[in-house]
Amino acid sequence: MRYPDAIQNVLDELGRLPGIGPKGAQRIAYWLLARDAADVQRLTDGITQLKDTISFCPTCWDFAEGGEDCRICTDQRRDSTLICVVEEPRDVMAIERTGEFRGRYHVLHGSISPMDGIGPDQLRIRELLARLAADGIEEVILATNPNVEGETTAVFLAKTIKQLDIKATRLASGLPVGGDLEFADELTLGKALEARREL
């Protein structure tokens, strides 16, 4: 049995969203049908406004409004000599939530993954190198994900950045706070040993 076309169209579109399977799409569609028209219109208006007003910052490639530089790039209180390189805009938010970083960012929009056909030319690496040549940067923190693709990207960037006489550092990785050694895998434990520091 097939749903009426209007429902099926919504199910198909919802099913294209990341993390939404057929059952999730069905729950959302039923929820939308049960809401007042005003509730659904607010959601529709929010999505339309999102697409109309949000773009990428022409400096760091994080989210910005109206084609202008983002709020971090225009904040004069930020340390302009320090850039933290991340894979995705959501990584900027994760680091900002710590309250520990006061520099600027550069978003690559992915990581090097030869298996997926993604090389340096498919990322915002060219734009990063242009910034490093022009901005008087002293240190670049490579905050790519601690997986194979993230490590590959970090190694590639570190080699390239060091040729520019700029300090390249990597986020430490290792044991989570509150974790037990017996449950740590060998790679995580090894990384924790490598990143040890003097007390």
PDB file of C-alpha atoms in Angstrom:
ATOM      1  CA  MET A   1       0.000   0.000   0.000  1.00  0.00           C
ATOM      2  CA  ARG A   2       1.243   3.448  -0.892  1.00  0.00           C
ATOM      3  CA  TYR A   3       0.625   6.708   0.961  1.00  0.00           C
ATOM      4  CA  PRO A   4      -1.178   9.559  -0.790  1.00  0.00           C
ATOM      5  CA  ASP A   5       1.285  11.457  -2.991  1.00  0.00           C
ATOM      6  CA  ALA A   6       1.508  14.480  -0.667  1.00  0.00           C
ATOM      7  CA  ILE A   7       2.541  12.281   2.284  1.00  0.00           C
ATOM      8  CA  GLN A   8       4.865  10.120   0.196  1.00  0.00           C
ATOM      9  CA  ASN A   9       6.655  13.204  -1.147  1.00  0.00           C
ATOM     10  CA  VAL A  10       7.302  14.418   2.411  1.00  0.00           C
ATOM     11  CA  LEU A  11       8.449  10.940   3.494  1.00  0.00           C
ATOM     12  CA  ASP A  12      10.859  10.776   0.561  1.00  0.00           C
ATOM     13  CA  GLU A  13      12.344  14.201   1.318  1.00  0.00           C
ATOM     14  CA  LEU A  14      12.611  13.560   5.061  1.00  0.00           C
ATOM     15  CA  GLY A  15      14.283  10.222   4.329  1.00  0.00           C
ATOM     16  CA  ARG A  16      17.078  12.074   2.527  1.00  0.00           C
ATOM     17  CA  LEU A  17      18.046  13.868   5.755  1.00  0.00           C
ATOM     18  CA  PRO A  18      21.057  12.448   7.640  1.00  0.00           C
ATOM     19  CA  GLY A  19      20.062  10.141  10.474  1.00  0.00           C
ATOM     20  CA  ILE A  20      16.414   9.912   9.411  1.00  0.00           C
ATOM     21  CA  GLY A  21      15.293   6.458   8.357  1.00  0.00           C
ATOM     22  CA  PRO A  22      11.874   5.385   7.073  1.00  0.00           C
ATOM     23  CA  LYS A  23      10.365   5.099  10.579  1.00  0.00           C
ATOM     24  CA  GLY A  24      11.764   8.463  11.655  1.00  0.00           C
ATOM     25  CA  ALA A  25      10.451  10.093   8.486  1.00  0.00           C
ATOM     26  CA  GLN A  26       7.049   8.568   9.155  1.00  0.00           C
ATOM     27  CA  ARG A  27       6.991   9.894  12.747  1.00  0.00           C
ATOM     28  CA  ILE A  28       7.930  13.404  11.602  1.00  0.00           C
ATOM     29  CA  ALA A  29       5.332  13.388   8.817  1.00  0.00           C
ATOM     30  CA  TYR A  30       2.616  12.263  11.233  1.00  0.00           C
ATOM     31  CA  TRP A  31       3.720  14.937  13.712  1.00  0.00           C
ATOM     32  CA  LEU A  32       3.478  17.598  10.973  1.00  0.00           C
ATOM     33  CA  LEU A  33      -0.006  16.406  10.022  1.00  0.00           C
ATOM     34  CA  ALA A  34      -1.150  16.622  13.642  1.00  0.00           C
ATOM     35  CA  ARG A  35       0.121  20.211  14.143  1.00  0.00           C
ATOM     36  CA  ASP A  36      -1.747  23.427  13.487  1.00  0.00           C
ATOM     37  CA  ALA A  37      -1.074  25.066  10.138  1.00  0.00           C
ATOM     38  CA  ALA A  38       0.612  27.966  12.002  1.00  0.00           C
ATOM     39  CA  ASP A  39       3.140  25.595  13.639  1.00  0.00           C
ATOM     40  CA  VAL A  40       4.038  24.032  10.305  1.00  0.00           C
ATOM     41  CA  GLN A  41       4.269  27.471   8.684  1.00  0.00           C
ATOM     42  CA  ARG A  42       6.765  28.625  11.346  1.00  0.00           C
ATOM     43  CA  LEU A  43       8.921  25.597  10.558  1.00  0.00           C
ATOM     44  CA  THR A  44       8.645  26.251   6.818  1.00  0.00           C
ATOM     45  CA  ASP A  45       9.479  29.941   7.307  1.00  0.00           C
ATOM     46  CA  GLY A  46      12.486  29.031   9.470  1.00  0.00           C
ATOM     47  CA  ILE A  47      13.869  26.694   6.810  1.00  0.00           C
ATOM     48  CA  THR A  48      13.300  29.276   4.080  1.00  0.00           C
ATOM     49  CA  GLN A  49      15.015  31.988   6.139  1.00  0.00           C
ATOM     50  CA  LEU A  50      17.912  29.620   6.818  1.00  0.00           C
ATOM     51  CA  LYS A  51      18.484  29.079   3.097  1.00  0.00           C
ATOM     52  CA  ASP A  52      17.953  32.759   2.222  1.00  0.00           C
ATOM     53  CA  THR A  53      20.211  34.358   4.844  1.00  0.00           C
ATOM     54  CA  ILE A  54      22.954  31.885   5.817  1.00  0.00           C
ATOM     55  CA  SER A  55      26.009  31.481   3.623  1.00  0.00           C
ATOM     56  CA  PHE A  56      29.699  30.780   4.195  1.00  0.00           C
ATOM     57  CA  CYS A  57      32.122  33.361   5.542  1.00  0.00           C
ATOM     58  CA  PRO A  58      34.456  34.361   2.677  1.00  0.00           C
ATOM     59  CA  THR A  59      37.401  34.382   5.108  1.00  0.00           C
ATOM     60  CA  CYS A  60      37.107  31.239   7.264  1.00  0.00           C
ATOM     61  CA  TRP A  61      34.248  29.312   5.553  1.00  0.00           C
ATOM     62  CA  ASP A  62      32.175  28.999   8.746  1.00  0.00           C
ATOM     63  CA  PHE A  63      28.505  29.971   8.630  1.00  0.00           C
ATOM     64  CA  ALA A  64      27.776  33.665   8.219  1.00  0.00           C
ATOM     65  CA  GLU A  65      24.796  35.888   7.464  1.00  0.00           C
ATOM     66  CA  GLY A  66      24.225  37.772   4.240  1.00  0.00           C
ATOM     67  CA  GLY A  67      27.528  36.975   2.528  1.00  0.00           C
ATOM     68  CA  GLU A  68      29.498  38.965   5.103  1.00  0.00           C
ATOM     69  CA  ASP A  69      32.377  37.807   7.300  1.00  0.00           C
ATOM     70  CA  CYS A  70      31.218  35.753  10.293  1.00  0.00           C
ATOM     71  CA  ARG A  71      31.009  37.074  13.845  1.00  0.00           C
ATOM     72  CA  ILE A  72      34.340  35.469  14.827  1.00  0.00           C
ATOM     73  CA  CYS A  73      36.296  36.900  11.886  1.00  0.00           C
ATOM     74  CA  THR A  74      34.975  40.401  12.643  1.00  0.00           C
ATOM     75  CA  ASP A  75      35.610  40.174  16.410  1.00  0.00           C
ATOM     76  CA  GLN A  76      38.656  42.399  17.045  1.00  0.00           C
ATOM     77  CA  ARG A  77      39.193  40.812  20.465  1.00  0.00           C
ATOM     78  CA  ARG A  78      40.180  37.497  18.841  1.00  0.00           C
ATOM     79  CA  ASP A  79      43.855  36.632  18.365  1.00  0.00           C
ATOM     80  CA  SER A  80      44.405  37.059  14.628  1.00  0.00           C
ATOM     81  CA  THR A  81      47.805  35.285  14.757  1.00  0.00           C
ATOM     82  CA  LEU A  82      46.242  31.956  15.773  1.00  0.00           C
ATOM     83  CA  ILE A  83      44.076  29.811  13.481  1.00  0.00           C
ATOM     84  CA  CYS A  84      42.326  26.600  14.433  1.00  0.00           C
ATOM     85  CA  VAL A  85      41.639  24.383  11.405  1.00  0.00           C
ATOM     86  CA  VAL A  86      38.531  22.170  11.651  1.00  0.00           C
ATOM     87  CA  GLU A  87      36.703  19.880   9.259  1.00  0.00           C
ATOM     88  CA  GLU A  88      33.115  21.167   9.551  1.00  0.00           C
ATOM     89  CA  PRO A  89      31.246  24.238  10.888  1.00  0.00           C
ATOM     90  CA  ARG A  90      29.815  22.123  13.712  1.00  0.00           C
ATOM     91  CA  ASP A  91      33.412  21.644  14.950  1.00  0.00           C
ATOM     92  CA  VAL A  92      33.709  25.421  15.419  1.00  0.00           C
ATOM     93  CA  MET A  93      30.721  25.321  17.764  1.00  0.00           C
ATOM     94  CA  ALA A  94      32.205  22.382  19.702  1.00  0.00           C
ATOM     95  CA  ILE A  95      35.451  24.271  20.326  1.00  0.00           C
ATOM     96  CA  GLU A  96      33.657  27.537  21.107  1.00  0.00           C
ATOM     97  CA  ARG A  97      31.615  25.775  23.805  1.00  0.00           C
ATOM     98  CA  THR A  98      34.844  25.078  25.719  1.00  0.00           C
ATOM     99  CA  GLY A  99      35.502  28.820  26.134  1.00  0.00           C
ATOM    100  CA  GLU A 100      39.241  28.045  25.897  1.00  0.00           C
ATOM    101  CA  PHE A 101      40.090  29.233  22.383  1.00  0.00           C
ATOM    102  CA  ARG A 102      40.350  32.927  21.514  1.00  0.00           C
ATOM    103  CA  GLY A 103      41.853  32.753  18.030  1.00  0.00           C
ATOM    104  CA  ARG A 104      40.182  32.433  14.643  1.00  0.00           C
ATOM    105  CA  TYR A 105      39.111  29.434  12.587  1.00  0.00           C
ATOM    106  CA  HIS A 106      39.352  27.911   9.149  1.00  0.00           C
ATOM    107  CA  VAL A 107      36.784  25.309   8.049  1.00  0.00           C
ATOM    108  CA  LEU A 108      37.952  22.772   5.456  1.00  0.00           C
ATOM    109  CA  HIS A 109      34.500  21.323   4.720  1.00  0.00           C
ATOM    110  CA  GLY A 110      35.700  17.748   4.922  1.00  0.00           C
ATOM    111  CA  SER A 111      38.891  15.740   5.158  1.00  0.00           C
ATOM    112  CA  ILE A 112      41.233  14.031   2.737  1.00  0.00           C
ATOM    113  CA  SER A 113      39.751  10.637   1.851  1.00  0.00           C
ATOM    114  CA  PRO A 114      41.171   8.948  -1.262  1.00  0.00           C
ATOM    115  CA  MET A 115      38.627   6.118  -0.892  1.00  0.00           C
ATOM    116  CA  ASP A 116      35.840   8.689  -1.381  1.00  0.00           C
ATOM    117  CA  GLY A 117      37.699  10.586  -4.096  1.00  0.00           C
ATOM    118  CA  ILE A 118      38.348  13.581  -1.815  1.00  0.00           C
ATOM    119  CA  GLY A 119      41.788  15.106  -2.165  1.00  0.00           C
ATOM    120  CA  PRO A 120      43.258  18.450  -1.052  1.00  0.00           C
ATOM    121  CA  ASP A 121      41.730  20.208  -4.068  1.00  0.00           C
ATOM    122  CA  GLN A 122      38.201  19.356  -2.923  1.00  0.00           C
ATOM    123  CA  LEU A 123      38.738  21.064   0.442  1.00  0.00           C
ATOM    124  CA  ARG A 124      39.276  24.717   1.446  1.00  0.00           C
ATOM    125  CA  ILE A 125      43.049  24.193   1.710  1.00  0.00           C
ATOM    126  CA  ARG A 126      43.934  26.673  -1.048  1.00  0.00           C
ATOM    127  CA  GLU A 127      42.004  29.375   0.847  1.00  0.00           C
ATOM    128  CA  LEU A 128      43.802  28.447   4.078  1.00  0.00           C
ATOM    129  CA  LEU A 129      47.218  28.768   2.436  1.00  0.00           C
ATOM    130  CA  ALA A 130      46.239  32.176   1.020  1.00  0.00           C
ATOM    131  CA  ARG A 131      45.326  33.321   4.538  1.00  0.00           C
ATOM    132  CA  LEU A 132      48.606  32.042   5.947  1.00  0.00           C
ATOM    133  CA  ALA A 133      50.568  33.942   3.316  1.00  0.00           C
ATOM    134  CA  ALA A 134      48.740  37.231   3.965  1.00  0.00           C
ATOM    135  CA  ASP A 135      47.599  37.374   7.596  1.00  0.00           C
ATOM    136  CA  GLY A 136      50.777  37.183   9.712  1.00  0.00           C
ATOM    137  CA  ILE A 137      49.737  33.886  11.295  1.00  0.00           C
ATOM    138  CA  GLU A 138      52.103  32.511  13.965  1.00  0.00           C
ATOM    139  CA  GLU A 139      50.424  29.184  14.813  1.00  0.00           C
ATOM    140  CA  VAL A 140      47.942  26.840  13.168  1.00  0.00           C
ATOM    141  CA  ILE A 141      46.166  24.318  15.390  1.00  0.00           C
ATOM    142  CA  LEU A 142      45.102  21.261  13.413  1.00  0.00           C
ATOM    143  CA  ALA A 143      41.841  20.151  15.024  1.00  0.00           C
ATOM    144  CA  THR A 144      40.749  17.552  12.494  1.00  0.00           C
ATOM    145  CA  ASN A 145      38.981  14.431  13.742  1.00  0.00           C
ATOM    146  CA  PRO A 146      41.086  11.667  15.325  1.00  0.00           C
ATOM    147  CA  ASN A 147      40.310   9.111  12.608  1.00  0.00           C
ATOM    148  CA  VAL A 148      42.217   7.945   9.525  1.00  0.00           C
ATOM    149  CA  GLU A 149      40.925  10.751   7.296  1.00  0.00           C
ATOM    150  CA  GLY A 150      41.478  13.422   9.955  1.00  0.00           C
ATOM    151  CA  GLU A 151      45.018  12.205  10.652  1.00  0.00           C
ATOM    152  CA  THR A 152      45.818  12.106   6.927  1.00  0.00           C
ATOM    153  CA  THR A 153      44.552  15.665   6.558  1.00  0.00           C
ATOM    154  CA  ALA A 154      46.523  16.865   9.599  1.00  0.00           C
ATOM    155  CA  VAL A 155      49.773  15.293   8.366  1.00  0.00           C
ATOM    156  CA  PHE A 156      49.319  16.799   4.891  1.00  0.00           C
ATOM    157  CA  LEU A 157      48.586  20.258   6.334  1.00  0.00           C
ATOM    158  CA  ALA A 158      51.441  20.097   8.857  1.00  0.00           C
ATOM    159  CA  LYS A 159      53.989  19.382   6.118  1.00  0.00           C
ATOM    160  CA  THR A 160      52.606  22.190   3.964  1.00  0.00           C
ATOM    161  CA  ILE A 161      52.389  24.724   6.808  1.00  0.00           C
ATOM    162  CA  LYS A 162      55.912  24.029   8.090  1.00  0.00           C
ATOM    163  CA  GLN A 163      57.267  25.007   4.658  1.00  0.00           C
ATOM    164  CA  LEU A 164      55.816  28.474   5.336  1.00  0.00           C
ATOM    165  CA  ASP A 165      57.778  28.789   8.619  1.00  0.00           C
ATOM    166  CA  ILE A 166      54.561  28.738  10.645  1.00  0.00           C
ATOM    167  CA  LYS A 167      54.161  26.625  13.765  1.00  0.00           C
ATOM    168  CA  ALA A 168      51.710  23.747  13.236  1.00  0.00           C
ATOM    169  CA  THR A 169      50.284  21.965  16.284  1.00  0.00           C
ATOM    170  CA  ARG A 170      47.802  19.117  16.713  1.00  0.00           C
ATOM    171  CA  LEU A 171      45.145  18.726  19.371  1.00  0.00           C
ATOM    172  CA  ALA A 172      46.195  16.196  21.979  1.00  0.00           C
ATOM    173  CA  SER A 173      44.216  13.009  21.942  1.00  0.00           C
ATOM    174  CA  GLY A 174      43.917  10.302  24.518  1.00  0.00           C
ATOM    175  CA  LEU A 175      41.881   9.289  27.521  1.00  0.00           C
ATOM    176  CA  PRO A 176      38.574  10.974  28.310  1.00  0.00           C
ATOM    177  CA  VAL A 177      38.178  12.526  31.733  1.00  0.00           C
ATOM    178  CA  GLY A 178      36.525  10.006  34.037  1.00  0.00           C
ATOM    179  CA  GLY A 179      37.533   7.051  31.840  1.00  0.00           C
ATOM    180  CA  ASP A 180      39.121   3.842  33.115  1.00  0.00           C
ATOM    181  CA  LEU A 181      42.406   2.601  31.635  1.00  0.00           C
ATOM    182  CA  GLU A 182      41.134  -0.965  31.374  1.00  0.00           C
ATOM    183  CA  PHE A 183      38.430   0.112  28.902  1.00  0.00           C
ATOM    184  CA  ALA A 184      40.713   2.207  26.662  1.00  0.00           C
ATOM    185  CA  ASP A 185      41.707   0.732  23.310  1.00  0.00           C
ATOM    186  CA  GLU A 186      45.396   0.458  22.419  1.00  0.00           C
ATOM    187  CA  LEU A 187      45.353   3.378  19.972  1.00  0.00           C
ATOM    188  CA  THR A 188      43.739   5.764  22.469  1.00  0.00           C
ATOM    189  CA  LEU A 189      46.088   4.683  25.246  1.00  0.00           C
ATOM    190  CA  GLY A 190      49.085   5.049  22.934  1.00  0.00           C
ATOM    191  CA  LYS A 191      48.021   8.555  21.940  1.00  0.00           C
ATOM    192  CA  ALA A 192      47.586   9.471  25.618  1.00  0.00           C
ATOM    193  CA  LEU A 193      51.146   8.322  26.335  1.00  0.00           C
ATOM    194  CA  GLU A 194      52.499  10.335  23.383  1.00  0.00           C
ATOM    195  CA  ALA A 195      50.660  13.491  24.496  1.00  0.00           C
ATOM    196  CA  ARG A 196      51.736  13.257  28.142  1.00  0.00           C
ATOM    197  CA  ARG A 197      52.950  16.485  29.767  1.00  0.00           C
ATOM    198  CA  GLU A 198      54.990  17.411  32.789  1.00  0.00           C
ATOM    199  CA  LEU A 199      53.101  18.260  35.995  1.00  0.00           C
TER     200      LEU A 199
END
